[in-house]
mmCIF file of C-alpha atoms in Angstrom:
data_model
loop_
_atom_site.group_PDB
_atom_site.id
_atom_site.type_symbol
_atom_site.label_atom_id
_atom_site.label_comp_id
_atom_site.label_asym_id
_atom_site.label_seq_id
_atom_site.Cartn_x
_atom_site.Cartn_y
_atom_site.Cartn_z
ATOM 1 C CA MET A 4 -12.203 -74.806 -21.986
ATOM 2 C CA LYS A 5 -12.808 -75.293 -19.119
ATOM 3 C CA ILE A 6 -15.613 -73.207 -17.903
ATOM 4 C CA VAL A 7 -16.383 -71.986 -14.395
ATOM 5 C CA GLY A 8 -19.590 -69.935 -13.296
ATOM 6 C CA LYS A 9 -21.806 -67.525 -15.263
ATOM 7 C CA GLN A 10 -20.020 -65.721 -18.022
ATOM 8 C CA ILE A 11 -23.267 -62.510 -19.044
ATOM 9 C CA PHE A 12 -23.048 -59.823 -21.436
ATOM 10 C CA LEU A 13 -24.887 -56.487 -21.360
ATOM 11 C CA ILE A 14 -24.705 -54.715 -24.742
ATOM 12 C CA ASP A 15 -25.127 -51.044 -25.501
ATOM 13 C CA GLY A 16 -25.070 -49.464 -28.530
ATOM 14 C CA GLN A 17 -22.892 -45.873 -28.204
ATOM 15 C CA SER A 18 -25.291 -42.977 -28.793
ATOM 16 C CA PHE A 19 -26.981 -45.407 -30.889
ATOM 17 C CA TYR A 20 -29.340 -43.013 -32.840
ATOM 18 C CA ALA A 21 -26.858 -40.412 -33.312
ATOM 19 C CA SER A 22 -24.613 -43.506 -34.758
ATOM 20 C CA ILE A 23 -26.986 -45.037 -36.871
ATOM 21 C CA GLU A 24 -27.514 -41.351 -38.211
ATOM 22 C CA LYS A 25 -23.454 -40.624 -38.911
ATOM 23 C CA ALA A 26 -23.337 -44.300 -40.547
ATOM 24 C CA ALA A 27 -25.930 -42.669 -42.816
ATOM 25 C CA HIS A 28 -24.665 -39.360 -43.868
ATOM 26 C CA PRO A 29 -20.816 -39.773 -44.439
ATOM 27 C CA GLU A 30 -21.269 -36.705 -45.158
ATOM 28 C CA TYR A 31 -21.399 -35.625 -41.478
ATOM 29 C CA SER A 32 -18.426 -38.123 -40.458
ATOM 30 C CA ASP A 33 -16.436 -34.671 -38.993
ATOM 31 C CA ARG A 34 -19.445 -33.464 -37.628
ATOM 32 C CA PRO A 35 -21.278 -32.808 -34.550
ATOM 33 C CA ILE A 36 -24.431 -34.772 -34.971
ATOM 34 C CA ALA A 37 -27.466 -34.769 -32.259
ATOM 35 C CA VAL A 38 -30.996 -36.247 -32.713
ATOM 36 C CA GLY A 39 -34.011 -34.603 -32.589
ATOM 37 C CA ASP A 40 -36.847 -31.780 -34.372
ATOM 38 C CA PRO A 41 -34.723 -29.966 -35.870
ATOM 39 C CA SER A 42 -37.960 -27.178 -36.508
ATOM 40 C CA ARG A 43 -38.892 -27.330 -32.690
ATOM 41 C CA MET A 44 -36.420 -25.129 -30.504
ATOM 42 C CA ASN A 45 -37.688 -25.962 -27.603
ATOM 43 C CA GLY A 46 -37.950 -29.918 -28.059
ATOM 44 C CA ILE A 47 -35.175 -32.423 -26.636
ATOM 45 C CA VAL A 48 -32.424 -34.032 -27.791
ATOM 46 C CA LEU A 49 -33.006 -37.684 -28.215
ATOM 47 C CA ALA A 50 -28.792 -38.416 -28.436
ATOM 48 C CA ALA A 51 -25.931 -36.448 -29.649
ATOM 49 C CA CYS A 52 -22.830 -38.175 -30.998
ATOM 50 C CA PRO A 53 -19.577 -38.161 -28.942
ATOM 51 C CA LEU A 54 -17.987 -35.251 -30.727
ATOM 52 C CA ALA A 55 -21.392 -33.302 -30.145
ATOM 53 C CA LYS A 56 -20.734 -34.293 -26.124
ATOM 54 C CA SER A 57 -17.712 -33.149 -26.246
ATOM 55 C CA GLN A 58 -18.868 -29.760 -27.183
ATOM 56 C CA GLY A 59 -21.002 -29.789 -24.392
ATOM 57 C CA VAL A 60 -24.358 -31.105 -25.874
ATOM 58 C CA THR A 61 -25.684 -33.362 -23.406
ATOM 59 C CA THR A 62 -28.987 -35.746 -24.269
ATOM 60 C CA ALA A 63 -32.035 -34.520 -23.152
ATOM 61 C CA SER A 64 -30.831 -30.578 -23.329
ATOM 62 C CA ARG A 65 -33.117 -28.206 -25.514
ATOM 63 C CA VAL A 66 -32.660 -27.911 -29.441
ATOM 64 C CA GLY A 67 -32.141 -24.118 -29.225
ATOM 65 C CA GLU A 68 -30.145 -24.961 -26.179
ATOM 66 C CA ALA A 69 -27.633 -27.784 -27.894
ATOM 67 C CA LEU A 70 -27.563 -25.401 -30.757
ATOM 68 C CA ALA A 71 -26.106 -22.171 -29.088
ATOM 69 C CA ILE A 72 -23.729 -23.953 -27.086
ATOM 70 C CA CYS A 73 -22.792 -25.814 -30.458
ATOM 71 C CA PRO A 74 -23.167 -23.508 -33.909
ATOM 72 C CA GLU A 75 -22.051 -26.379 -36.398
ATOM 73 C CA LEU A 76 -24.129 -28.793 -35.129
ATOM 74 C CA VAL A 77 -26.437 -30.929 -37.399
ATOM 75 C CA VAL A 78 -29.522 -31.857 -35.901
ATOM 76 C CA VAL A 79 -31.314 -34.536 -37.918
ATOM 77 C CA ARG A 80 -35.022 -35.609 -37.045
ATOM 78 C CA PRO A 81 -35.157 -39.199 -35.471
ATOM 79 C CA ARG A 82 -36.479 -42.213 -37.882
ATOM 80 C CA MET A 83 -37.738 -44.352 -34.947
ATOM 81 C CA HIS A 84 -38.650 -47.210 -37.274
ATOM 82 C CA THR A 85 -35.274 -47.486 -38.779
ATOM 83 C CA TYR A 86 -33.522 -47.494 -34.947
ATOM 84 C CA ILE A 87 -35.981 -50.196 -34.389
ATOM 85 C CA GLN A 88 -35.450 -52.307 -37.624
ATOM 86 C CA ILE A 89 -31.195 -51.771 -37.082
ATOM 87 C CA SER A 90 -31.961 -52.969 -32.877
ATOM 88 C CA LEU A 91 -33.611 -56.289 -34.114
ATOM 89 C CA LEU A 92 -30.332 -56.367 -37.072
ATOM 90 C CA ILE A 93 -28.142 -56.083 -34.144
ATOM 91 C CA SER A 94 -30.351 -59.117 -31.862
ATOM 92 C CA GLU A 95 -29.583 -61.221 -34.976
ATOM 93 C CA ILE A 96 -26.267 -60.629 -34.750
ATOM 94 C CA PHE A 97 -25.745 -61.377 -31.301
ATOM 95 C CA GLU A 98 -28.240 -64.873 -31.914
ATOM 96 C CA SER A 99 -24.970 -65.605 -33.886
ATOM 97 C CA TYR A 100 -23.390 -66.078 -31.101
ATOM 98 C CA THR A 101 -25.371 -67.406 -28.412
ATOM 99 C CA ASP A 102 -28.858 -68.480 -28.460
ATOM 100 C CA LEU A 103 -29.760 -66.549 -24.923
ATOM 101 C CA VAL A 104 -30.640 -63.234 -26.113
ATOM 102 C CA GLU A 105 -32.550 -60.569 -23.894
ATOM 103 C CA PRO A 106 -33.171 -57.227 -24.790
ATOM 104 C CA PHE A 107 -32.799 -54.813 -21.776
ATOM 105 C CA SER A 108 -33.774 -51.516 -24.381
ATOM 106 C CA ILE A 109 -33.772 -50.641 -27.876
ATOM 107 C CA ASP A 110 -29.963 -49.967 -27.473
ATOM 108 C CA GLU A 111 -28.712 -52.732 -24.704
ATOM 109 C CA GLN A 112 -29.433 -56.239 -24.516
ATOM 110 C CA PHE A 113 -28.064 -59.175 -22.011
ATOM 111 C CA LEU A 114 -26.391 -62.379 -23.161
ATOM 112 C CA ASP A 115 -25.249 -64.846 -21.732
ATOM 113 C CA VAL A 116 -22.393 -66.141 -23.512
ATOM 114 C CA THR A 117 -21.419 -68.862 -20.884
ATOM 115 C CA ALA A 118 -21.610 -71.993 -23.868
ATOM 116 C CA SER A 119 -20.346 -70.204 -26.848
ATOM 117 C CA GLN A 120 -17.123 -69.830 -25.217
ATOM 118 C CA SER A 121 -16.509 -73.808 -26.268
ATOM 119 C CA TYR A 122 -16.999 -72.269 -30.267
ATOM 120 C CA TYR A 123 -15.453 -68.200 -29.698
ATOM 121 C CA GLY A 124 -12.793 -68.264 -26.935
ATOM 122 C CA PRO A 125 -12.736 -66.795 -23.521
ATOM 123 C CA PRO A 126 -15.769 -63.597 -23.049
ATOM 124 C CA PHE A 127 -12.894 -61.067 -23.678
ATOM 125 C CA GLU A 128 -12.730 -62.423 -27.771
ATOM 126 C CA ILE A 129 -16.344 -62.908 -28.352
ATOM 127 C CA ALA A 130 -17.020 -58.874 -27.067
ATOM 128 C CA ARG A 131 -14.463 -57.926 -30.107
ATOM 129 C CA ARG A 132 -15.574 -60.566 -32.345
ATOM 130 C CA ILE A 133 -19.295 -58.615 -31.359
ATOM 131 C CA GLN A 134 -18.011 -55.655 -31.580
ATOM 132 C CA GLU A 135 -16.264 -55.524 -34.671
ATOM 133 C CA HIS A 136 -19.114 -57.500 -36.497
ATOM 134 C CA VAL A 137 -21.561 -54.937 -35.044
ATOM 135 C CA LEU A 138 -19.847 -52.006 -36.148
ATOM 136 C CA MET A 139 -19.235 -53.493 -39.641
ATOM 137 C CA SER A 140 -22.909 -54.377 -40.476
ATOM 138 C CA THR A 141 -24.384 -50.856 -39.012
ATOM 139 C CA GLY A 142 -21.814 -48.551 -38.295
ATOM 140 C CA VAL A 143 -22.618 -48.728 -34.399
ATOM 141 C CA TRP A 144 -19.582 -48.875 -32.115
ATOM 142 C CA THR A 145 -20.702 -51.095 -29.221
ATOM 143 C CA ARG A 146 -19.313 -51.199 -25.214
ATOM 144 C CA VAL A 147 -19.549 -54.335 -23.246
ATOM 145 C CA GLY A 148 -19.510 -54.752 -19.254
ATOM 146 C CA ILE A 149 -19.281 -58.833 -18.979
ATOM 147 C CA GLY A 150 -20.254 -60.414 -15.143
ATOM 148 C CA PRO A 151 -21.158 -63.335 -13.716
ATOM 149 C CA THR A 152 -24.838 -61.821 -13.071
ATOM 150 C CA LYS A 153 -26.891 -59.832 -14.907
ATOM 151 C CA VAL A 154 -26.611 -56.088 -12.462
ATOM 152 C CA LEU A 155 -22.539 -56.913 -12.485
ATOM 153 C CA ALA A 156 -22.643 -57.065 -16.492
ATOM 154 C CA LYS A 157 -24.877 -53.485 -16.284
ATOM 155 C CA MET A 158 -22.943 -51.941 -14.183
ATOM 156 C CA ALA A 159 -20.024 -53.079 -15.945
ATOM 157 C CA MET A 160 -20.835 -51.316 -18.683
ATOM 158 C CA ASP A 161 -22.483 -48.268 -17.311
ATOM 159 C CA ASN A 162 -19.466 -47.712 -14.769
ATOM 160 C CA PHE A 163 -16.216 -48.718 -16.261
ATOM 161 C CA ALA A 164 -17.084 -50.401 -20.355
ATOM 162 C CA LYS A 165 -17.835 -46.738 -21.429
ATOM 163 C CA LYS A 166 -15.102 -44.820 -20.006
ATOM 164 C CA THR A 167 -12.372 -47.301 -21.644
ATOM 165 C CA ALA A 168 -11.250 -47.047 -25.339
ATOM 166 C CA GLU A 169 -11.628 -50.626 -26.003
ATOM 167 C CA GLY A 170 -15.218 -50.486 -24.480
ATOM 168 C CA VAL A 171 -15.166 -53.879 -23.137
ATOM 169 C CA PHE A 172 -14.659 -54.356 -19.135
ATOM 170 C CA GLU A 173 -15.241 -56.818 -16.889
ATOM 171 C CA LEU A 174 -16.902 -56.810 -12.819
ATOM 172 C CA SER A 175 -16.064 -60.199 -11.017
ATOM 173 C CA PHE A 176 -16.636 -61.392 -7.792
ATOM 174 C CA ASP A 177 -12.915 -61.392 -6.596
ATOM 175 C CA ARG A 178 -12.242 -57.571 -7.856
ATOM 176 C CA LEU A 179 -15.457 -56.270 -6.588
ATOM 177 C CA ASP A 180 -13.937 -54.596 -3.442
ATOM 178 C CA SER A 181 -10.870 -52.964 -5.818
ATOM 179 C CA THR A 182 -13.550 -51.583 -8.694
ATOM 180 C CA LEU A 183 -17.154 -51.632 -7.771
ATOM 181 C CA TRP A 184 -17.051 -51.044 -4.040
ATOM 182 C CA GLN A 185 -15.337 -47.754 -4.406
ATOM 183 C CA LEU A 186 -17.422 -45.876 -6.819
ATOM 184 C CA PRO A 187 -20.279 -43.742 -5.147
ATOM 185 C CA VAL A 188 -23.232 -45.098 -3.993
ATOM 186 C CA LYS A 189 -25.642 -43.330 -7.172
ATOM 187 C CA SER A 190 -23.081 -45.363 -9.190
ATOM 188 C CA MET A 191 -25.485 -48.125 -7.892
ATOM 189 C CA PHE A 192 -27.515 -49.469 -10.246
ATOM 190 C CA MET A 193 -31.136 -48.041 -9.914
ATOM 191 C CA VAL A 194 -30.318 -45.530 -7.473
ATOM 192 C CA GLY A 195 -31.581 -42.031 -8.213
ATOM 193 C CA SER A 196 -31.094 -38.853 -7.019
ATOM 194 C CA ALA A 197 -34.005 -39.459 -3.998
ATOM 195 C CA MET A 198 -32.182 -42.887 -3.165
ATOM 196 C CA ASN A 199 -29.243 -40.886 -2.852
ATOM 197 C CA ARG A 200 -30.089 -38.415 -0.414
ATOM 198 C CA HIS A 201 -31.490 -41.229 1.362
ATOM 199 C CA PHE A 202 -28.133 -43.305 1.735
ATOM 200 C CA ALA A 203 -26.212 -39.600 2.521
ATOM 201 C CA ARG A 204 -28.461 -39.042 5.444
ATOM 202 C CA MET A 205 -27.463 -42.764 6.410
ATOM 203 C CA GLY A 206 -23.539 -41.541 6.102
ATOM 204 C CA ILE A 207 -23.847 -44.414 2.866
ATOM 205 C CA ARG A 208 -21.072 -42.794 0.356
ATOM 206 C CA GLN A 209 -19.408 -45.738 -1.645
ATOM 207 C CA ILE A 210 -21.275 -48.939 -2.718
ATOM 208 C CA GLY A 211 -18.925 -51.114 -0.394
ATOM 209 C CA ASP A 212 -20.236 -49.178 2.413
ATOM 210 C CA ILE A 213 -23.447 -51.372 1.617
ATOM 211 C CA ALA A 214 -21.744 -53.997 1.179
ATOM 212 C CA SER A 215 -19.715 -54.365 4.288
ATOM 213 C CA MET A 216 -22.622 -54.223 6.001
ATOM 214 C CA GLU A 217 -24.482 -57.234 7.307
ATOM 215 C CA LEU A 218 -27.545 -57.561 5.952
ATOM 216 C CA SER A 219 -29.492 -57.735 9.337
ATOM 217 C CA GLU A 220 -27.532 -53.942 9.960
ATOM 218 C CA PHE A 221 -28.740 -52.276 7.075
ATOM 219 C CA LYS A 222 -32.016 -53.116 7.335
ATOM 220 C CA ARG A 223 -32.234 -51.472 10.549
ATOM 221 C CA ARG A 224 -30.316 -48.255 9.268
ATOM 222 C CA MET A 225 -32.711 -48.607 5.944
ATOM 223 C CA ARG A 226 -36.201 -48.852 8.468
ATOM 224 C CA TRP A 227 -34.653 -45.762 10.944
ATOM 225 C CA GLU A 228 -34.501 -43.786 7.420
ATOM 226 C CA MET A 229 -37.198 -44.705 5.584
ATOM 227 C CA GLY A 230 -39.616 -47.276 7.804
ATOM 228 C CA LYS A 231 -40.584 -50.228 8.308
ATOM 229 C CA GLN A 232 -41.981 -51.332 4.823
ATOM 230 C CA SER A 233 -38.260 -50.957 3.643
ATOM 231 C CA ASP A 234 -36.999 -54.325 4.191
ATOM 232 C CA ILE A 235 -37.338 -54.856 0.369
ATOM 233 C CA GLN A 236 -35.889 -52.485 -0.312
ATOM 234 C CA ALA A 237 -33.072 -53.093 1.372
ATOM 235 C CA GLU A 238 -32.213 -56.793 0.677
ATOM 236 C CA TYR A 239 -32.692 -55.377 -2.945
ATOM 237 C CA TYR A 240 -29.762 -52.787 -2.860
ATOM 238 C CA TRP A 241 -27.502 -54.987 -0.342
ATOM 239 C CA GLN A 242 -27.931 -57.862 -2.939
ATOM 240 C CA THR A 243 -27.199 -55.772 -6.264
ATOM 241 C CA ALA A 244 -23.941 -53.874 -4.327
ATOM 242 C CA ARG A 245 -22.198 -57.499 -3.900
ATOM 243 C CA GLY A 246 -23.669 -58.632 -7.508
ATOM 244 C CA ILE A 247 -26.298 -60.787 -6.916
ATOM 245 C CA ASP A 248 -28.816 -61.446 -8.795
ATOM 246 C CA PRO A 249 -30.060 -64.628 -9.489
ATOM 247 C CA SER A 250 -32.692 -63.896 -12.563
ATOM 248 C CA PRO A 251 -31.470 -65.812 -15.920
ATOM 249 C CA VAL A 252 -30.987 -64.308 -19.087
ATOM 250 C CA MET A 253 -34.387 -64.840 -20.795
ATOM 251 C CA ARG A 254 -34.735 -65.530 -24.832
ATOM 252 C CA GLU A 255 -38.535 -64.474 -24.150
ATOM 253 C CA ILE A 256 -39.700 -61.907 -21.738
ATOM 254 C CA ARG A 257 -43.150 -60.709 -22.572
ATOM 255 C CA GLN A 258 -45.567 -61.368 -19.879
ATOM 256 C CA PRO A 259 -49.232 -60.745 -19.656
ATOM 257 C CA LEU A 260 -50.321 -57.368 -20.383
ATOM 258 C CA LYS A 261 -51.483 -55.104 -16.417
ATOM 259 C CA SER A 262 -52.539 -52.103 -18.092
ATOM 260 C CA VAL A 263 -52.536 -50.014 -21.563
ATOM 261 C CA GLY A 264 -52.455 -46.549 -21.516
ATOM 262 C CA HIS A 265 -50.889 -44.120 -24.019
ATOM 263 C CA GLY A 266 -50.127 -40.576 -23.230
ATOM 264 C CA LYS A 267 -48.947 -37.188 -25.048
ATOM 265 C CA ALA A 268 -46.613 -34.184 -24.165
ATOM 266 C CA LEU A 269 -48.071 -31.079 -25.192
ATOM 267 C CA ARG A 270 -47.184 -27.676 -25.738
ATOM 268 C CA TRP A 271 -48.972 -26.333 -22.976
ATOM 269 C CA THR A 272 -49.582 -22.666 -24.781
ATOM 270 C CA LEU A 273 -51.763 -24.341 -27.476
ATOM 271 C CA TYR A 274 -53.997 -26.338 -24.603
ATOM 272 C CA GLY A 275 -55.332 -24.004 -22.198
ATOM 273 C CA ARG A 276 -59.418 -25.212 -23.695
ATOM 274 C CA LEU A 277 -61.348 -27.640 -22.493
ATOM 275 C CA CYS A 278 -62.449 -27.899 -26.433
ATOM 276 C CA ASP A 279 -59.156 -28.869 -27.429
ATOM 277 C CA ILE A 280 -58.154 -30.867 -24.896
ATOM 278 C CA GLU A 281 -61.379 -33.232 -25.196
ATOM 279 C CA THR A 282 -60.042 -33.781 -28.371
ATOM 280 C CA VAL A 283 -56.772 -35.004 -26.894
ATOM 281 C CA LEU A 284 -58.606 -36.729 -24.569
ATOM 282 C CA LEU A 285 -60.834 -38.490 -26.630
ATOM 283 C CA GLU A 286 -58.151 -39.742 -29.506
ATOM 284 C CA LEU A 287 -55.708 -40.803 -26.602
ATOM 285 C CA VAL A 288 -59.179 -43.112 -25.174
ATOM 286 C CA ILE A 289 -59.067 -44.636 -28.880
ATOM 287 C CA GLU A 290 -56.266 -45.461 -28.820
ATOM 288 C CA VAL A 291 -55.979 -47.584 -25.654
ATOM 289 C CA CYS A 292 -59.100 -49.136 -26.623
ATOM 290 C CA GLN A 293 -58.329 -50.014 -29.540
ATOM 291 C CA ARG A 294 -54.695 -51.734 -28.988
ATOM 292 C CA THR A 295 -56.730 -53.744 -25.684
ATOM 293 C CA ARG A 296 -59.559 -55.109 -28.183
ATOM 294 C CA ARG A 297 -56.056 -56.051 -29.968
ATOM 295 C CA HIS A 298 -54.410 -58.292 -27.333
ATOM 296 C CA ARG A 299 -58.098 -59.418 -26.335
ATOM 297 C CA TYR A 300 -58.654 -57.663 -23.266
ATOM 298 C CA MET A 301 -61.012 -55.532 -21.367
ATOM 299 C CA GLY A 302 -60.842 -53.664 -18.133
ATOM 300 C CA SER A 303 -62.393 -52.650 -15.055
ATOM 301 C CA ALA A 304 -60.640 -49.572 -14.490
ATOM 302 C CA VAL A 305 -59.430 -46.146 -16.419
ATOM 303 C CA CYS A 306 -56.859 -43.611 -15.227
ATOM 304 C CA VAL A 307 -56.093 -40.030 -16.219
ATOM 305 C CA SER A 308 -52.766 -38.282 -15.385
ATOM 306 C CA ALA A 309 -52.441 -34.451 -16.721
ATOM 307 C CA SER A 310 -49.521 -31.893 -15.972
ATOM 308 C CA GLU A 311 -50.912 -28.277 -16.007
ATOM 309 C CA THR A 312 -48.779 -25.492 -16.018
ATOM 310 C CA ASP A 313 -49.475 -21.557 -16.782
ATOM 311 C CA GLY A 314 -45.618 -20.977 -17.612
ATOM 312 C CA THR A 315 -44.864 -20.777 -13.959
ATOM 313 C CA ARG A 316 -47.084 -23.325 -11.373
ATOM 314 C CA THR A 317 -47.117 -26.632 -12.412
ATOM 315 C CA ARG A 318 -49.317 -29.482 -10.814
ATOM 316 C CA SER A 319 -50.012 -32.830 -11.725
ATOM 317 C CA PHE A 320 -52.729 -35.107 -10.995
ATOM 318 C CA SER A 321 -53.347 -39.112 -11.223
ATOM 319 C CA ARG A 322 -56.745 -40.489 -10.830
ATOM 320 C CA GLN A 323 -58.266 -43.520 -10.898
ATOM 321 C CA MET A 324 -62.457 -44.674 -11.418
ATOM 322 C CA LYS A 325 -63.820 -48.676 -11.629
ATOM 323 C CA LEU A 326 -65.851 -48.705 -14.324
ATOM 324 C CA GLN A 327 -69.534 -50.412 -14.105
ATOM 325 C CA HIS A 328 -68.244 -53.426 -16.105
ATOM 326 C CA PRO A 329 -64.936 -54.661 -18.206
ATOM 327 C CA THR A 330 -65.192 -52.532 -21.267
ATOM 328 C CA ALA A 331 -63.057 -51.742 -24.660
ATOM 329 C CA LEU A 332 -65.369 -49.915 -25.953
ATOM 330 C CA THR A 333 -64.779 -46.472 -26.958
ATOM 331 C CA HIS A 334 -67.506 -44.274 -26.098
ATOM 332 C CA GLU A 335 -67.130 -45.712 -22.404
ATOM 333 C CA VAL A 336 -64.279 -45.676 -21.508
ATOM 334 C CA ALA A 337 -64.104 -42.205 -23.290
ATOM 335 C CA ALA A 338 -67.459 -41.133 -20.455
ATOM 336 C CA ALA A 339 -65.227 -42.019 -17.684
ATOM 337 C CA ALA A 340 -62.156 -40.363 -18.448
ATOM 338 C CA HIS A 341 -64.021 -37.068 -19.470
ATOM 339 C CA GLN A 342 -65.716 -37.533 -16.115
ATOM 340 C CA LEU A 343 -62.441 -38.197 -14.185
ATOM 341 C CA PHE A 344 -60.425 -35.489 -15.805
ATOM 342 C CA ILE A 345 -63.228 -32.596 -15.620
ATOM 343 C CA LYS A 346 -63.135 -33.759 -11.708
ATOM 344 C CA TYR A 347 -59.747 -32.903 -10.775
ATOM 345 C CA TRP A 348 -58.147 -30.550 -13.702
ATOM 346 C CA ASN A 349 -57.892 -27.162 -12.253
ATOM 347 C CA GLY A 350 -58.126 -24.713 -15.630
ATOM 348 C CA ARG A 351 -54.962 -24.368 -16.232
ATOM 349 C CA PRO A 352 -53.108 -25.663 -19.544
ATOM 350 C CA LEU A 353 -51.959 -29.356 -20.056
ATOM 351 C CA SER A 354 -48.194 -29.732 -20.463
ATOM 352 C CA HIS A 355 -48.949 -33.556 -21.232
ATOM 353 C CA LEU A 356 -52.197 -36.446 -20.677
ATOM 354 C CA SER A 357 -52.344 -39.837 -20.555
ATOM 355 C CA VAL A 358 -54.851 -42.664 -20.413
ATOM 356 C CA THR A 359 -54.648 -46.062 -18.989
ATOM 357 C CA LEU A 360 -57.159 -48.891 -19.204
ATOM 358 C CA SER A 361 -56.059 -51.514 -16.097
ATOM 359 C CA ASP A 362 -57.161 -54.652 -14.161
ATOM 360 C CA LEU A 363 -57.632 -56.196 -17.479
ATOM 361 C CA THR A 364 -59.252 -59.433 -18.152
ATOM 362 C CA ASP A 365 -60.141 -61.540 -21.207
ATOM 363 C CA ASP A 366 -62.704 -60.631 -23.928
ATOM 364 C CA ASP A 367 -64.487 -63.574 -23.994
ATOM 365 C CA VAL A 368 -67.470 -63.753 -21.785
ATOM 366 C CA LEU A 369 -69.076 -59.592 -22.484
ATOM 367 C CA GLN A 370 -71.972 -58.784 -20.222
ATOM 368 C CA LEU A 371 -74.538 -57.780 -21.880
ATOM 369 C CA THR A 372 -77.061 -54.727 -20.584
ATOM 370 C CA LEU A 373 -80.997 -53.523 -21.103
ATOM 371 C CA PHE A 374 -80.300 -50.299 -22.452
ATOM 372 C CA ASP A 375 -77.318 -51.012 -25.130
ATOM 373 C CA ASN A 376 -76.154 -53.501 -27.663
ATOM 374 C CA ARG A 377 -72.655 -53.694 -26.265
ATOM 375 C CA SER A 378 -72.464 -57.057 -28.648
ATOM 376 C CA ARG A 379 -73.144 -54.732 -31.809
ATOM 377 C CA ALA A 380 -70.986 -51.685 -30.653
ATOM 378 C CA TYR A 381 -68.532 -54.345 -30.342
ATOM 379 C CA ASP A 382 -68.257 -55.724 -34.027
ATOM 380 C CA ARG A 383 -68.230 -52.377 -35.212
ATOM 381 C CA GLU A 384 -64.997 -51.190 -33.376
ATOM 382 C CA ARG A 385 -63.697 -53.848 -34.523
ATOM 383 C CA ALA A 386 -64.351 -53.787 -37.638
ATOM 384 C CA ILE A 387 -62.857 -50.298 -37.402
ATOM 385 C CA ASP A 388 -59.821 -52.014 -36.319
ATOM 386 C CA LEU A 389 -59.371 -54.037 -39.025
ATOM 387 C CA ILE A 390 -59.812 -50.982 -41.482
ATOM 388 C CA LYS A 391 -57.131 -49.181 -39.785
ATOM 389 C CA GLY A 392 -54.563 -52.186 -39.761
ATOM 390 C CA ARG A 393 -54.687 -52.774 -42.866
ATOM 391 C CA TYR A 394 -54.955 -49.463 -44.544
ATOM 392 C CA GLY A 395 -53.125 -47.321 -41.608
ATOM 393 C CA SER A 396 -54.633 -45.642 -38.536
ATOM 394 C CA THR A 397 -55.906 -42.321 -40.564
ATOM 395 C CA ALA A 398 -57.694 -44.313 -42.818
ATOM 396 C CA ILE A 399 -61.319 -44.063 -40.679
ATOM 397 C CA MET A 400 -61.143 -41.287 -38.126
ATOM 398 C CA ARG A 401 -63.614 -39.156 -36.225
ATOM 399 C CA ALA A 402 -64.680 -35.686 -37.470
ATOM 400 C CA SER A 403 -62.654 -34.327 -33.800
ATOM 401 C CA SER A 404 -59.514 -35.463 -35.315
ATOM 402 C CA LEU A 405 -59.671 -32.951 -38.036
ATOM 403 C CA LEU A 406 -60.216 -30.131 -35.418
ATOM 404 C CA GLU A 407 -57.097 -27.963 -34.889
ATOM 405 C CA GLY A 408 -56.075 -28.919 -31.559
ATOM 406 C CA ALA A 409 -56.240 -32.811 -32.624
ATOM 407 C CA ILE A 410 -53.343 -35.056 -32.937
ATOM 408 C CA ALA A 411 -53.942 -37.979 -34.722
ATOM 409 C CA HIS A 412 -52.351 -36.996 -37.627
ATOM 410 C CA GLU A 413 -48.824 -36.090 -36.200
ATOM 411 C CA ARG A 414 -49.389 -39.845 -33.889
ATOM 412 C CA SER A 415 -49.515 -41.970 -36.894
ATOM 413 C CA GLU A 416 -46.528 -40.467 -38.319
ATOM 414 C CA GLN A 417 -44.898 -41.349 -35.178
ATOM 415 C CA ILE A 418 -43.376 -44.522 -32.855
ATOM 416 C CA GLY A 419 -43.425 -43.879 -28.929
ATOM 417 C CA GLY A 420 -43.872 -40.363 -29.286
ATOM 418 C CA HIS A 421 -41.182 -39.434 -32.150
ATOM 419 C CA TYR A 422 -41.158 -39.694 -36.115
ATOM 420 C CA LYS A 423 -40.902 -42.701 -37.814
#
């Protein structure tokens, strides 16, 4: 077989969480299913099966709203650990067809199947084999976007494969004028609502409007709309419209950490008192410092971000300060985080709070001080880390985590803010 050019897949699991729950609950095969917390009517729907979507249930809608729209809806509590395990299983399936597999999200992965064609046939045949393999192994139906570059594979999946019965679509360079370029510009990868408004003011309605322009002309228009600093954005969008993407499918995508952060969405009606907020702030700092130590880093800057509301007015702030010396000690980061929060908090209840440690350096050199035994403090915190690593994050806790506003117990049962 003569192989010409790259053949790259972007494979997406349809309604991933909901599909896993349907496979686990055959009694719900003919029922609309949504994944969310059934005990929180104000919580969001994380995923909805196609049947639920056909009845008006959408991802990110409120659970209570979804039940009002679709009274027969079955709301299933999320199981994040299970979803991660199945995502890893799907990765193993992909790796049986090609060694070039790059995760894009928990339910999306890139595959370079260029060399696999010699063993498994043309791209459409490989796609169908993979679809059947994943469906039989996990109960998840997958959609496959095919293209000569990663960005074309992604846009083929998002804009076309999801809308076809077979769930497979190819975007090739010689068909862009009759396919991709006919779509509204908001359908282009990485064009959000704000960028779409910029393009509308520039008279750009379709992706083809960008692709048909010379780069110099597009840069000129972008500068007029967005300023001189827009040249890099202009080049990116111009290349994306033409399907140009030199980035390869990478087996190893881990990059050195640049920052470590943790955040928590809060029920604003419960977090109006400073004492409750301070408890959460400390618990987030504990998580940030523990993770920073685990990766053998220290940070030189701490950032606190928060959203406050009284139910009608909403305000957010994000403020950063440099630390006296690099650290991953809880008491040092907590003191800086508390100082930042007190300085910029307006006193309204919080709906979100996060802490980030950045400007990371290796922890092989520790700055000593005259009045604190920082070396002993590190030994103590690393001993606590070992206990938590062996027996769980709640094996040893601060007394403040037993207070009413504490979230440590709840977070110990969650992954990414959702139940394991």
